[in-house]
Amino acid sequence: MAAQEQVATVVANRHFEDVARLLDTMELESSNPLVLAEWPHAFHLLGHIYNKNLVDARFLWKRIPEAVKQNNPELEAVWKVLQYFWQRHYQGVWQALTAYQRTPKL
């Protein structure tokens, strides 16, 4: 089963707590050294945020190539949410969540 299909199955079954673990495993087991160039970064970050694994989310953010971070409004929006969570600024988290019009896949 392809990565996208596995993630879709986990989400369809509403096992959101498994998203980050599944994507972490897929990233580590990938034989492609450029796996993070074409990765569901925003979804992966949200999985860590959902599980309150903010340290893992920050390390993921640091691994994301700069070229991917640039001109990616969805990823920037999730990064803002992570920053607010990290600072325990929960009003900011809510504002960041409601300020961005998400895409259907997220």
Coordinates of C-alpha atoms in Angstrom, one line a residue:
M1 CA 0.0 0.0 0.0
A2 CA 1.4 3.4 -1.0
A3 CA 2.2 6.0 1.6
Q4 CA -0.7 8.3 0.7
E5 CA -3.1 5.4 0.8
Q6 CA -1.9 4.3 4.3
V7 CA -2.3 7.9 5.6
A8 CA -5.7 8.2 4.0
T9 CA -6.8 4.9 5.7
V10 CA -5.6 6.1 9.1
V11 CA -7.4 9.4 8.7
A12 CA -10.6 7.7 7.3
N13 CA -10.6 5.5 10.4
R14 CA -10.2 8.6 12.6
H15 CA -6.9 7.3 14.1
F16 CA -5.3 10.8 14.1
E17 CA -2.9 9.8 16.8
D18 CA -1.2 7.4 14.4
V19 CA -0.5 9.9 11.6
A20 CA 2.8 11.3 12.9
R21 CA 4.1 7.8 13.8
L22 CA 3.2 6.4 10.4
L23 CA 4.8 9.3 8.5
D24 CA 7.9 9.1 10.8
T25 CA 8.3 5.4 10.0
M26 CA 7.8 6.0 6.3
E27 CA 10.4 8.8 6.3
L28 CA 12.9 6.6 8.1
E29 CA 12.4 3.6 6.0
S30 CA 12.5 5.4 2.7
S31 CA 15.4 4.6 0.4
N32 CA 15.1 8.0 -1.3
P33 CA 17.6 10.5 0.2
L34 CA 15.4 13.4 -1.0
V35 CA 12.2 12.0 0.6
L36 CA 11.5 15.3 2.3
A37 CA 11.5 17.2 -0.9
E38 CA 8.0 15.8 -1.8
W39 CA 6.5 15.0 1.6
P40 CA 3.2 15.9 3.2
H41 CA 5.0 18.3 5.6
A42 CA 2.0 20.2 6.9
F43 CA 0.1 17.0 7.6
H44 CA 3.2 15.5 9.3
L45 CA 3.6 18.6 11.5
L46 CA 0.0 18.6 12.4
G47 CA 0.3 14.9 13.4
H48 CA 3.0 15.8 15.9
I49 CA 1.0 18.8 17.2
Y50 CA -2.1 16.6 17.6
N51 CA 0.0 14.2 19.8
K52 CA 1.6 17.1 21.6
N53 CA 5.0 16.0 20.4
L54 CA 6.2 19.6 19.9
V55 CA 9.9 18.7 20.1
D56 CA 9.5 16.1 17.3
A57 CA 7.5 18.7 15.3
R58 CA 10.3 21.2 15.7
F59 CA 12.9 18.7 14.6
L60 CA 10.8 17.8 11.6
W61 CA 10.6 21.5 10.7
K62 CA 14.4 21.8 10.9
R63 CA 14.7 18.8 8.5
I64 CA 12.4 20.3 5.9
P65 CA 14.4 21.8 3.0
E66 CA 14.4 25.6 2.8
A67 CA 13.2 25.4 -0.8
V68 CA 10.1 23.6 0.4
K69 CA 9.4 26.0 3.2
Q70 CA 9.4 29.0 0.8
N71 CA 6.2 29.9 -1.0
N72 CA 4.2 27.2 0.8
P73 CA 1.4 29.1 2.7
E74 CA -0.1 25.9 4.1
L75 CA 3.2 24.9 5.7
E76 CA 3.7 28.4 6.9
A77 CA 0.3 28.4 8.6
V78 CA 1.1 25.1 10.4
W79 CA 4.4 26.5 11.4
K80 CA 2.6 29.4 13.1
V81 CA 0.4 27.0 14.9
L82 CA 3.4 25.1 16.2
Q83 CA 5.1 28.3 17.3
Y84 CA 2.1 29.4 19.3
F85 CA 1.8 25.9 20.9
W86 CA 5.5 26.0 21.8
Q87 CA 5.0 29.4 23.5
R88 CA 1.7 28.1 25.1
H89 CA -0.1 31.0 23.5
Y90 CA -3.3 29.2 23.0
Q91 CA -5.3 32.3 21.8
G92 CA -2.7 32.6 19.1
V93 CA -3.1 28.9 18.2
W94 CA -6.8 29.5 17.7
Q95 CA -6.2 32.6 15.7
A96 CA -3.7 30.9 13.5
L97 CA -6.0 27.9 12.9
T98 CA -9.0 30.1 11.9
A99 CA -6.9 32.6 9.9
Y100 CA -5.9 30.1 7.2
Q101 CA -8.3 28.6 4.6
R102 CA -7.1 25.1 4.5
T103 CA -7.1 22.9 1.4
P104 CA -9.4 19.8 1.3
K105 CA -6.4 17.4 1.7
L106 CA -5.4 18.9 5.0

